[in-house]
XYZ file of C-alpha atoms in Angstrom:
416
model
C -69.635 15.248 -32.681
C -67.136 17.347 -30.697
C -68.007 17.626 -26.992
C -67.564 20.918 -25.241
C -66.132 20.887 -21.699
C -66.092 24.177 -19.822
C -64.092 24.413 -16.573
C -64.668 27.333 -14.176
C -61.541 28.102 -12.241
C -57.865 27.816 -13.204
C -56.540 26.812 -9.758
C -55.456 23.326 -8.638
C -58.680 21.525 -9.420
C -59.528 23.227 -12.723
C -55.965 22.906 -14.054
C -55.354 19.220 -13.214
C -58.863 18.356 -14.569
C -58.229 20.163 -17.826
C -54.897 18.575 -18.322
C -56.099 15.080 -17.467
C -59.046 15.385 -19.866
C -56.914 16.859 -22.656
C -54.519 13.845 -22.281
C -57.448 11.407 -22.665
C -59.283 13.002 -25.582
C -58.039 13.856 -28.987
C -58.685 17.567 -29.947
C -61.334 16.495 -32.419
C -63.250 14.740 -29.633
C -63.484 17.617 -27.163
C -63.073 21.328 -26.842
C -61.831 22.324 -23.421
C -62.166 25.923 -22.088
C -60.855 27.067 -18.733
C -61.940 30.418 -17.200
C -60.416 32.495 -14.497
C -60.443 36.154 -13.606
C -56.623 36.492 -13.628
C -53.460 34.789 -14.886
C -51.939 34.260 -11.333
C -51.761 30.623 -10.202
C -50.761 30.590 -6.557
C -49.237 27.519 -4.872
C -51.296 28.108 -1.829
C -49.372 25.921 0.686
C -46.422 28.156 0.063
C -48.200 31.188 1.557
C -47.636 29.793 5.049
C -43.877 30.127 4.607
C -43.831 33.629 3.271
C -44.306 35.502 6.529
C -41.311 33.782 8.008
C -38.934 34.475 5.155
C -38.939 30.750 4.144
C -40.443 31.514 0.714
C -41.210 34.593 -1.430
C -44.283 35.424 -3.368
C -42.443 35.283 -6.607
C -41.455 31.643 -5.987
C -45.099 30.472 -5.558
C -46.937 32.369 -8.213
C -46.913 31.386 -11.911
C -49.042 31.928 -14.992
C -52.274 29.941 -15.036
C -52.189 29.737 -18.871
C -48.682 28.214 -18.871
C -49.855 25.362 -16.660
C -52.369 24.178 -19.261
C -51.561 21.714 -22.003
C -51.765 22.732 -25.662
C -55.217 22.456 -27.061
C -56.884 23.980 -23.959
C -58.352 27.556 -24.321
C -57.855 29.906 -21.429
C -60.123 32.853 -20.868
C -58.797 35.520 -18.572
C -61.996 37.140 -17.477
C -64.571 36.986 -14.694
C -67.671 34.846 -14.710
C -71.003 36.668 -14.774
C -73.444 33.731 -14.279
C -74.374 30.303 -15.483
C -77.643 29.338 -17.098
C -78.077 25.793 -16.061
C -81.151 25.033 -18.135
C -79.492 26.434 -21.276
C -76.036 24.845 -20.645
C -74.329 28.155 -21.190
C -71.802 30.248 -19.190
C -71.857 34.032 -19.513
C -68.464 35.731 -18.959
C -67.900 39.255 -17.902
C -66.192 40.184 -21.171
C -69.473 39.341 -23.044
C -68.339 35.880 -24.245
C -70.832 33.042 -23.923
C -69.584 29.405 -23.638
C -71.971 26.545 -24.380
C -71.048 23.235 -22.845
C -71.938 19.535 -22.692
C -70.141 19.188 -19.335
C -69.577 22.013 -16.861
C -66.924 21.539 -14.133
C -67.017 24.012 -11.199
C -63.649 24.579 -9.629
C -63.667 28.186 -8.501
C -62.649 27.436 -4.944
C -63.377 29.298 -1.759
C -63.024 33.067 -1.417
C -62.115 35.282 1.671
C -64.889 37.525 2.951
C -63.168 39.822 5.484
C -65.854 42.441 5.146
C -68.366 39.956 6.694
C -66.844 40.431 10.179
C -67.380 43.776 11.842
C -64.215 45.942 12.018
C -61.855 43.476 10.349
C -60.950 45.685 7.415
C -61.213 48.909 9.490
C -58.429 50.580 11.503
C -55.347 48.378 11.658
C -56.086 46.399 8.562
C -52.716 45.531 6.873
C -50.987 47.373 9.770
C -51.462 45.148 12.717
C -54.240 42.912 11.275
C -53.176 40.527 8.573
C -54.148 37.265 6.857
C -51.475 35.035 5.186
C -54.160 33.498 2.961
C -53.367 36.000 0.182
C -49.959 36.832 -1.400
C -50.427 40.434 -0.440
C -51.324 39.653 3.133
C -48.495 37.099 3.511
C -45.946 39.631 2.241
C -47.276 42.353 4.523
C -47.151 39.964 7.535
C -43.537 39.132 6.716
C -42.621 42.722 7.349
C -44.795 43.010 10.383
C -43.168 39.904 12.003
C -39.719 41.211 11.181
C -40.488 44.307 13.221
C -42.303 42.481 16.030
C -40.132 41.647 18.996
C -42.542 41.809 21.958
C -46.218 41.823 22.734
C -49.289 39.720 22.106
C -49.590 37.784 18.832
C -53.087 36.257 18.304
C -53.962 33.705 15.555
C -57.782 33.417 14.943
C -59.910 31.911 12.259
C -63.425 33.153 12.323
C -65.297 30.039 11.425
C -65.298 26.926 9.292
C -65.161 26.093 6.412
C -61.778 27.555 5.503
C -59.094 26.507 3.107
C -56.541 24.137 4.699
C -57.978 23.986 8.198
C -54.600 23.091 9.821
C -52.806 26.214 8.396
C -53.722 28.475 11.303
C -52.235 25.932 13.767
C -49.127 25.646 11.562
C -48.733 29.336 11.691
C -48.815 29.231 15.468
C -46.160 26.542 15.547
C -43.942 28.296 13.057
C -44.312 31.545 14.922
C -43.061 29.846 18.073
C -40.013 28.519 16.189
C -39.435 31.833 14.471
C -39.408 33.930 17.635
C -37.255 31.403 19.353
C -34.624 31.616 16.612
C -34.904 35.416 16.891
C -34.136 35.174 20.604
C -37.413 37.017 21.507
C -39.741 34.119 22.335
C -39.909 34.974 26.022
C -41.156 38.521 25.094
C -43.861 37.316 22.679
C -47.121 35.853 24.014
C -48.727 33.618 21.361
C -52.457 32.688 21.588
C -54.502 30.512 19.284
C -58.226 31.461 19.328
C -60.708 29.114 17.802
C -64.438 28.684 17.543
C -63.951 24.896 17.928
C -64.036 23.140 21.275
C -60.419 21.956 20.758
C -57.376 22.568 18.663
C -58.826 20.808 15.655
C -61.873 19.057 14.296
C -60.676 15.425 14.306
C -60.489 14.116 17.984
C -57.219 12.113 17.728
C -55.449 14.960 15.921
C -57.039 17.592 18.129
C -55.635 15.995 21.307
C -52.175 15.655 19.809
C -52.151 19.250 18.479
C -53.533 20.658 21.662
C -50.719 18.946 23.566
C -48.191 20.462 21.199
C -49.667 23.931 21.827
C -49.241 23.455 25.628
C -45.664 22.176 25.234
C -44.694 25.168 23.135
C -46.284 27.616 25.568
C -48.972 28.743 23.109
C -52.236 29.718 24.757
C -55.524 28.129 23.495
C -58.882 29.905 23.712
C -61.748 27.659 22.543
C -65.425 28.187 21.567
C -64.607 31.799 20.773
C -67.020 33.030 18.046
C -65.586 36.358 16.887
C -68.191 39.022 16.330
C -65.918 42.064 16.059
C -62.314 42.970 15.403
C -61.449 46.175 17.123
C -58.224 47.275 15.412
C -57.990 50.637 17.123
C -58.320 49.010 20.578
C -56.446 45.858 19.751
C -59.184 43.449 20.693
C -61.034 40.440 19.398
C -64.645 40.511 20.735
C -66.800 37.395 20.768
C -70.546 37.302 20.427
C -70.806 36.421 24.120
C -68.787 39.435 25.150
C -65.423 37.781 25.830
C -62.298 39.679 24.705
C -58.846 38.684 23.645
C -56.316 41.556 23.389
C -53.681 41.676 20.609
C -50.798 43.767 19.388
C -50.609 41.746 16.173
C -53.495 39.756 14.830
C -53.256 36.977 12.189
C -56.807 36.366 11.002
C -58.344 33.868 8.658
C -61.577 35.571 7.448
C -64.817 33.796 6.726
C -64.926 31.923 3.433
C -67.571 31.599 0.834
C -68.081 30.452 -2.747
C -67.358 32.544 -5.787
C -69.740 35.475 -6.356
C -71.070 34.229 -9.684
C -72.469 31.149 -7.943
C -75.107 33.326 -6.182
C -75.969 34.885 -9.544
C -76.640 31.465 -11.091
C -80.036 30.169 -9.859
C -79.950 26.659 -8.557
C -76.147 26.295 -8.635
C -75.091 26.961 -5.001
C -76.135 27.022 -1.412
C -76.563 29.928 0.907
C -72.757 30.226 1.346
C -72.033 30.057 -2.358
C -70.744 26.482 -2.275
C -71.974 23.965 -4.798
C -74.033 21.091 -3.347
C -72.324 17.949 -4.659
C -72.677 14.249 -4.408
C -69.806 13.285 -2.064
C -68.938 10.095 -3.841
C -69.507 10.790 -7.532
C -68.747 14.608 -7.423
C -71.748 15.289 -9.633
C -73.384 18.518 -8.686
C -76.961 18.418 -7.396
C -77.927 21.319 -9.672
C -77.982 19.435 -13.000
C -76.945 16.107 -14.430
C -74.115 17.520 -16.613
C -72.522 19.684 -13.893
C -69.681 18.482 -11.665
C -67.678 20.089 -8.968
C -64.445 19.581 -7.034
C -62.105 21.096 -4.528
C -62.985 24.057 -2.297
C -65.988 25.017 -4.412
C -68.068 22.070 -3.156
C -69.973 21.415 -0.004
C -68.665 17.870 0.427
C -68.000 17.003 4.163
C -64.192 16.856 4.049
C -61.349 19.359 4.416
C -60.920 22.099 1.872
C -57.352 21.031 1.252
C -55.078 20.481 -1.707
C -54.932 16.790 -1.293
C -58.748 16.579 -1.407
C -58.682 18.448 -4.709
C -55.921 16.127 -6.013
C -57.805 12.918 -5.065
C -61.151 14.204 -6.263
C -59.631 15.258 -9.552
C -58.202 11.868 -10.339
C -61.585 10.210 -9.811
C -63.725 12.963 -11.257
C -61.765 12.827 -14.554
C -62.745 9.155 -14.774
C -66.391 10.012 -14.016
C -66.525 12.762 -16.688
C -65.268 10.237 -19.226
C -67.950 7.771 -18.131
C -70.565 10.511 -18.442
C -69.477 11.481 -21.947
C -69.565 7.835 -22.911
C -73.122 7.314 -21.582
C -71.963 5.078 -18.718
C -73.045 5.142 -15.130
C -70.934 7.207 -12.707
C -68.953 5.391 -10.081
C -69.349 6.416 -6.389
C -65.560 6.173 -5.996
C -64.494 9.136 -3.790
C -64.314 8.210 -0.138
C -63.398 11.531 1.333
C -59.642 10.808 1.326
C -57.485 13.635 2.622
C -54.002 13.881 3.973
C -52.012 16.801 5.244
C -48.533 17.647 6.421
C -48.714 19.882 9.520
C -45.668 22.035 10.169
C -44.819 22.032 13.822
C -41.664 24.204 13.789
C -38.006 23.575 14.082
C -37.932 21.695 10.765
C -40.479 19.057 11.828
C -43.894 18.222 10.751
C -46.811 15.757 11.392
C -48.705 13.816 8.742
C -52.362 12.920 9.046
C -54.413 10.699 6.707
C -58.153 10.270 6.921
C -61.492 10.027 5.028
C -65.191 10.427 5.495
C -65.360 7.379 7.801
C -61.919 6.989 9.395
C -60.224 9.431 11.769
C -56.503 10.036 11.587
C -54.699 6.910 12.798
C -51.101 6.338 13.842
C -48.793 4.146 11.764
C -46.992 4.649 8.491
C -48.048 6.132 5.180
C -46.655 4.439 2.054
C -45.694 7.566 0.153
C -43.520 8.365 -2.888
C -40.890 9.501 -0.434
C -40.878 6.183 1.502
C -42.744 5.168 4.612
C -43.697 8.334 6.564
C -44.880 8.370 10.153
C -48.439 9.313 10.922
C -49.419 11.465 13.880
C -45.748 11.802 14.824
C -43.326 14.668 14.365
C -40.397 14.052 12.092
C -37.923 15.869 9.854
C -38.895 13.520 6.968
C -42.456 14.803 7.135
C -41.152 18.360 6.983
C -38.985 17.548 4.041
C -41.942 15.848 2.345
C -43.921 19.077 2.592
C -41.105 21.109 1.129
C -40.534 18.631 -1.691
C -44.191 18.572 -2.702
C -43.988 22.062 -4.172
C -41.819 20.553 -7.029
C -44.295 17.694 -7.352
C -47.177 20.173 -7.498
C -45.858 22.115 -10.533
C -44.290 19.173 -12.456
C -46.411 16.166 -11.586
C -49.823 17.033 -10.090
C -50.928 19.985 -12.207
C -49.782 18.411 -15.470
C -52.001 15.441 -14.736
C -49.444 12.783 -14.134
C -49.799 10.009 -11.573
C -47.881 10.411 -8.386
C -46.273 6.989 -7.584
C -47.423 5.419 -4.291
C -50.222 7.894 -3.626
C -53.812 6.560 -4.095
C -56.884 8.728 -4.335
C -58.629 6.242 -2.090
C -57.546 5.817 1.530
C -55.544 2.706 2.279
C -55.345 1.024 5.646
C -51.998 -0.617 5.056
C -49.471 0.420 7.642
C -52.033 2.083 9.977
C -52.711 1.009 13.539
C -56.258 0.731 14.825
C -56.905 2.640 18.024
C -58.939 0.890 20.719
C -61.744 2.926 22.226
C -63.782 2.311 25.379
C -67.488 2.722 25.512
């Protein structure tokens, strides 16, 4: 009997899952349907480079449908809701899709309206986010016209997609204004609700030191309650204020809207409660989730989706064969962190292990961890080609394991 697999979301996770499963099963064995509201697949790491003229939106956006292998049906429509007990998805165009396996990969979505004043006066004039193609393009023009004043980078709260991206923006802004010969006239401040530059202690210390070296101000434990665009102020819940002439903001994130219309599927934020090791959703035995759509306790980063996707494809195959699932995902994540002037850091960690120094045995050769290098920067740039031609089609990336490896890493001694 033909098994029906429905995948909600045609981004990184949904696309690589569909392609991996299509390669494994003959068409007579499975029907695979992918649903997304539009046909625009965005290479999201590329958005960081658009404001600085290092990439264009046209270079990082392609058709979702064209990334899917033959034998996969793409539905370009929104999702109305899921009936978990009936194993059926209701789409906004009136279509109903019955499934044997449901995979939720609809990611995290920006919620700028949740912060008072963010989308009011100044929005897309002196208040921008580079987390969307439109925002990144608008910010490129704003930066081109900005030669003096106060630039503030602020994310409202976690979780957000790619938690290091706001820091990367600050470092690239420092480099950009230096190259424009106006750095002395631009005051850059990084404002965060965290108690340091980043969530991971070892990386936070290193990144905090880099901010200091580059003359970038750091304001911590700042919980933004209001964005005053007319007055050019960030206002925290405790009454503190940070003035700005140009604000780069990363709004609150939540799950896709249909999740809240699907009883039992999501939590209060619209993310899908998911077993962190098997990636089986808590909602029902035949529902799985990956990537930014889940509530698993690791970064909402592209590498996480990649590693989860490799292991989840295997677990879906086990499920359809009546076999026990493997608790195989260890929270592995790695990330290049652009630090400006054609250099980058690389961090590698999982649920249990913090980022460690050493070397990472990658496809590009050994890459230094927790250390700035040009090779790390080139690795980040080269990954865009790998994304479209290797990762999304469901091919293996040589030398990169979905499970964290300790080879080449150096343990860090700690004192009690």
